Structures are given as structure tokens and as C-alpha cells.
């Protein structure tokens, strides 16, 4: 997946081992990112993000990983705001 230009997360990201899983709705398959790196835009209907990586995942309220973030430790999850969010991996 591409790294967005101007993202502070792209300069600091690492390649994680594992995956990030996102649940959107009961009518959709889950979305997964294997060994994610850089800034990743969340699906429009995203509802819950699960961090199955070995790194901290930061979630953002904008699609470019620019706003203040919420950190999700490995093996934890968080609710995410639909239609605008993104995530990056690493501190």
C-alpha cells in the first residue's frame, strides 16, 4: 500500500511482523494488512481495529496520519471513527 506524501508517520514507520485487522460491518469481510508499513487509510465503514503485530499501531482521525493519534499496543484493539481514519505502525 502507498505511503502518503507529507505524512510524518511515513518517516518514522517500521515494518511490523503480524497483521492489523479491521472490522467494518456484519455484511463485509474483515480487512487485513500483513506486515503493514507507512500510513494506511482505513475503509470507509471501519469500526474496530485489532493490532496483531509486534509493534504499537497508531490510529488517526484523518486519512493522512496527521492528527494526534491513539496508540494501540500489540494484541489490543480500539474503536475507530468511520469514513476518515488511518493508521501507522511503530512509535
Short mmCIF file of N, CA, C and O in Angstrom, two decimals, residues 29-87:
data_model
loop_
_atom_site.label_atom_id
_atom_site.label_comp_id
_atom_site.label_asym_id
_atom_site.label_seq_id
_atom_site.Cartn_x
_atom_site.Cartn_y
_atom_site.Cartn_z
N UNK A 29 -16.55 -8.66 4.73
CA UNK A 29 -15.40 -9.41 5.23
C UNK A 29 -14.48 -8.44 5.96
O UNK A 29 -14.46 -7.25 5.66
N UNK A 30 -13.69 -8.97 6.88
CA UNK A 30 -12.72 -8.12 7.56
C UNK A 30 -11.62 -7.71 6.58
O UNK A 30 -11.36 -8.39 5.59
N UNK A 31 -11.00 -6.58 6.85
CA UNK A 31 -9.84 -6.12 6.07
C UNK A 31 -8.59 -6.44 6.87
O UNK A 31 -8.57 -6.27 8.10
N UNK A 32 -7.54 -6.90 6.19
CA UNK A 32 -6.28 -7.19 6.87
C UNK A 32 -5.11 -6.58 6.13
O UNK A 32 -5.13 -6.45 4.90
N UNK A 33 -4.11 -6.18 6.88
CA UNK A 33 -2.85 -5.68 6.34
C UNK A 33 -1.76 -6.54 6.94
O UNK A 33 -1.53 -6.53 8.15
N UNK A 34 -1.09 -7.34 6.13
CA UNK A 34 0.02 -8.17 6.58
C UNK A 34 1.30 -7.34 6.61
O UNK A 34 1.62 -6.66 5.64
N UNK A 35 2.02 -7.41 7.73
CA UNK A 35 3.27 -6.66 7.89
C UNK A 35 3.13 -5.22 7.38
O UNK A 35 3.88 -4.79 6.51
N UNK A 36 2.18 -4.46 7.92
CA UNK A 36 1.93 -3.11 7.40
C UNK A 36 3.09 -2.15 7.68
O UNK A 36 3.81 -2.30 8.66
N UNK A 37 3.23 -1.18 6.78
CA UNK A 37 4.21 -0.11 6.98
C UNK A 37 3.67 1.16 6.36
O UNK A 37 2.83 1.13 5.48
N UNK A 38 4.11 2.29 6.87
CA UNK A 38 3.64 3.58 6.36
C UNK A 38 2.24 3.90 6.83
O UNK A 38 1.70 3.26 7.71
N UNK A 39 1.67 4.92 6.24
CA UNK A 39 0.33 5.38 6.58
C UNK A 39 -0.70 4.64 5.73
O UNK A 39 -0.59 4.62 4.51
N UNK A 40 -1.68 4.03 6.38
CA UNK A 40 -2.70 3.24 5.70
C UNK A 40 -4.08 3.86 5.97
O UNK A 40 -4.45 4.04 7.13
N UNK A 41 -4.83 4.15 4.92
CA UNK A 41 -6.18 4.68 5.08
C UNK A 41 -7.10 3.54 5.47
O UNK A 41 -7.04 2.46 4.90
N UNK A 42 -7.97 3.79 6.45
CA UNK A 42 -8.94 2.79 6.87
C UNK A 42 -10.12 2.75 5.91
O UNK A 42 -10.44 3.75 5.27
N UNK A 43 -10.81 1.60 5.81
CA UNK A 43 -12.01 1.53 4.98
C UNK A 43 -13.06 2.53 5.48
O UNK A 43 -13.10 2.87 6.67
N UNK A 44 -13.92 2.97 4.59
CA UNK A 44 -14.92 3.99 4.93
C UNK A 44 -15.82 3.58 6.09
O UNK A 44 -16.19 4.41 6.92
N UNK A 45 -16.16 2.31 6.19
CA UNK A 45 -17.08 1.85 7.25
C UNK A 45 -16.34 1.26 8.46
O UNK A 45 -16.96 0.62 9.31
N UNK A 46 -15.04 1.47 8.57
CA UNK A 46 -14.26 0.89 9.66
C UNK A 46 -14.89 1.17 11.01
O UNK A 46 -15.39 2.27 11.26
N UNK A 47 -14.86 0.17 11.88
CA UNK A 47 -15.49 0.30 13.20
C UNK A 47 -14.53 -0.11 14.33
O UNK A 47 -14.47 0.56 15.34
N UNK A 48 -13.80 -1.21 14.13
CA UNK A 48 -12.89 -1.72 15.16
C UNK A 48 -11.58 -2.13 14.51
O UNK A 48 -11.58 -2.81 13.49
N UNK A 49 -10.46 -1.71 15.11
CA UNK A 49 -9.12 -2.08 14.65
C UNK A 49 -8.50 -2.98 15.71
O UNK A 49 -8.53 -2.65 16.89
N UNK A 50 -7.91 -4.10 15.28
CA UNK A 50 -7.21 -5.04 16.17
C UNK A 50 -5.75 -5.09 15.76
O UNK A 50 -5.43 -5.32 14.59
N UNK A 51 -4.86 -4.88 16.72
CA UNK A 51 -3.42 -4.91 16.46
C UNK A 51 -2.88 -6.30 16.76
O UNK A 51 -2.70 -6.67 17.92
N UNK A 52 -2.60 -7.07 15.72
CA UNK A 52 -1.99 -8.39 15.86
C UNK A 52 -0.53 -8.36 15.43
O UNK A 52 0.03 -9.37 15.02
N UNK A 53 0.10 -7.17 15.50
CA UNK A 53 1.51 -7.04 15.14
C UNK A 53 2.37 -7.09 16.40
O UNK A 53 1.85 -7.17 17.52
N UNK A 54 3.68 -6.97 16.22
CA UNK A 54 4.62 -6.89 17.34
C UNK A 54 5.04 -5.45 17.62
O UNK A 54 5.98 -5.21 18.35
N UNK A 55 4.34 -4.48 17.04
CA UNK A 55 4.64 -3.05 17.21
C UNK A 55 3.39 -2.31 17.67
O UNK A 55 2.27 -2.80 17.53
N UNK A 56 3.57 -1.10 18.17
CA UNK A 56 2.45 -0.23 18.51
C UNK A 56 1.83 0.27 17.21
O UNK A 56 2.54 0.63 16.27
N UNK A 57 0.50 0.27 17.13
CA UNK A 57 -0.22 0.83 15.98
C UNK A 57 -0.87 2.13 16.45
O UNK A 57 -1.51 2.17 17.50
N UNK A 58 -0.67 3.19 15.69
CA UNK A 58 -1.29 4.48 15.99
C UNK A 58 -2.46 4.71 15.06
O UNK A 58 -2.32 4.53 13.85
N UNK A 59 -3.61 5.08 15.62
CA UNK A 59 -4.78 5.38 14.80
C UNK A 59 -5.01 6.88 14.79
O UNK A 59 -4.74 7.58 15.77
N UNK A 60 -5.49 7.40 13.65
CA UNK A 60 -5.67 8.83 13.44
C UNK A 60 -7.08 9.11 12.95
O UNK A 60 -7.71 8.26 12.32
N UNK A 61 -7.56 10.31 13.17
CA UNK A 61 -8.90 10.71 12.73
C UNK A 61 -8.93 11.30 11.35
O UNK A 61 -9.95 11.81 10.92
N UNK A 62 -7.82 11.27 10.64
CA UNK A 62 -7.76 11.79 9.27
C UNK A 62 -7.10 10.74 8.37
O UNK A 62 -6.46 9.82 8.86
N UNK A 63 -7.24 10.87 7.05
CA UNK A 63 -6.70 9.84 6.15
C UNK A 63 -5.19 9.93 5.89
O UNK A 63 -4.63 9.07 5.22
N UNK A 64 -4.51 10.94 6.43
CA UNK A 64 -3.09 11.14 6.13
C UNK A 64 -2.17 10.96 7.34
O UNK A 64 -1.00 11.35 7.29
N UNK A 65 -2.68 10.41 8.44
CA UNK A 65 -1.87 10.18 9.65
C UNK A 65 -1.26 11.47 10.19
O UNK A 65 -0.09 11.50 10.59
N UNK A 66 -2.03 12.55 10.17
CA UNK A 66 -1.50 13.85 10.58
C UNK A 66 -2.02 14.33 11.93
O UNK A 66 -1.36 15.12 12.60
N UNK A 67 -3.21 13.91 12.35
CA UNK A 67 -3.80 14.40 13.60
C UNK A 67 -3.20 13.66 14.79
O UNK A 67 -2.53 12.64 14.61
N UNK A 68 -3.44 14.14 16.01
CA UNK A 68 -2.99 13.37 17.18
C UNK A 68 -3.57 11.96 17.12
O UNK A 68 -4.67 11.74 16.63
N UNK A 69 -2.80 11.01 17.62
CA UNK A 69 -3.18 9.61 17.46
C UNK A 69 -3.50 8.94 18.79
O UNK A 69 -3.16 9.44 19.85
N UNK A 70 -4.15 7.79 18.67
CA UNK A 70 -4.38 6.88 19.79
C UNK A 70 -3.49 5.67 19.56
O UNK A 70 -3.53 5.09 18.47
N UNK A 71 -2.67 5.32 20.54
CA UNK A 71 -1.76 4.18 20.41
C UNK A 71 -2.44 2.90 20.85
O UNK A 71 -3.10 2.86 21.90
N UNK A 72 -2.26 1.85 20.04
CA UNK A 72 -2.84 0.54 20.34
C UNK A 72 -1.69 -0.45 20.48
O UNK A 72 -0.93 -0.69 19.53
N UNK A 73 -1.53 -1.00 21.67
CA UNK A 73 -0.45 -1.94 21.95
C UNK A 73 -0.70 -3.27 21.22
O UNK A 73 -1.85 -3.59 20.88
N UNK A 74 0.35 -4.06 21.00
CA UNK A 74 0.16 -5.38 20.38
C UNK A 74 -0.85 -6.22 21.16
O UNK A 74 -0.87 -6.19 22.39
N UNK A 75 -1.70 -6.93 20.42
CA UNK A 75 -2.74 -7.81 20.96
C UNK A 75 -3.89 -7.06 21.63
O UNK A 75 -4.66 -7.66 22.38
N UNK A 76 -4.04 -5.77 21.33
CA UNK A 76 -5.17 -4.97 21.81
C UNK A 76 -5.91 -4.40 20.61
O UNK A 76 -5.46 -4.51 19.47
N UNK A 77 -7.05 -3.76 20.86
CA UNK A 77 -7.84 -3.16 19.80
C UNK A 77 -8.44 -1.85 20.24
O UNK A 77 -8.31 -1.45 21.40
N UNK A 78 -9.11 -1.18 19.30
CA UNK A 78 -9.76 0.09 19.60
C UNK A 78 -10.88 0.34 18.60
O UNK A 78 -10.85 -0.17 17.48
N UNK A 79 -11.86 1.12 19.01
CA UNK A 79 -12.86 1.60 18.07
C UNK A 79 -12.23 2.71 17.23
O UNK A 79 -11.37 3.45 17.73
N UNK A 80 -12.63 2.81 15.99
CA UNK A 80 -12.14 3.87 15.11
C UNK A 80 -13.32 4.62 14.50
O UNK A 80 -14.39 4.03 14.32
N UNK A 81 -13.11 5.88 14.18
CA UNK A 81 -14.17 6.69 13.57
C UNK A 81 -14.34 6.32 12.11
O UNK A 81 -13.36 6.31 11.36
N UNK A 82 -15.55 6.02 11.69
CA UNK A 82 -15.76 5.66 10.28
C UNK A 82 -15.57 6.85 9.34
O UNK A 82 -15.73 8.00 9.74
N UNK A 83 -15.18 6.55 8.12
CA UNK A 83 -15.14 7.48 7.00
C UNK A 83 -13.99 8.48 6.98
O UNK A 83 -13.93 9.30 6.10
N UNK A 84 -13.08 8.44 7.93
CA UNK A 84 -12.00 9.43 7.88
C UNK A 84 -10.64 8.93 8.33
O UNK A 84 -9.66 9.60 8.10
N UNK A 85 -10.55 7.82 9.00
CA UNK A 85 -9.35 7.45 9.71
C UNK A 85 -8.25 6.79 8.92
O UNK A 85 -8.38 6.45 7.75
N UNK A 86 -7.12 6.62 9.62
CA UNK A 86 -5.95 5.95 9.08
C UNK A 86 -5.17 5.36 10.24
O UNK A 86 -5.48 5.60 11.40
N UNK A 87 -4.12 4.58 9.91
CA UNK A 87 -3.25 4.06 10.96
C UNK A 87 -1.82 3.96 10.43
O UNK A 87 -1.58 3.93 9.23
#
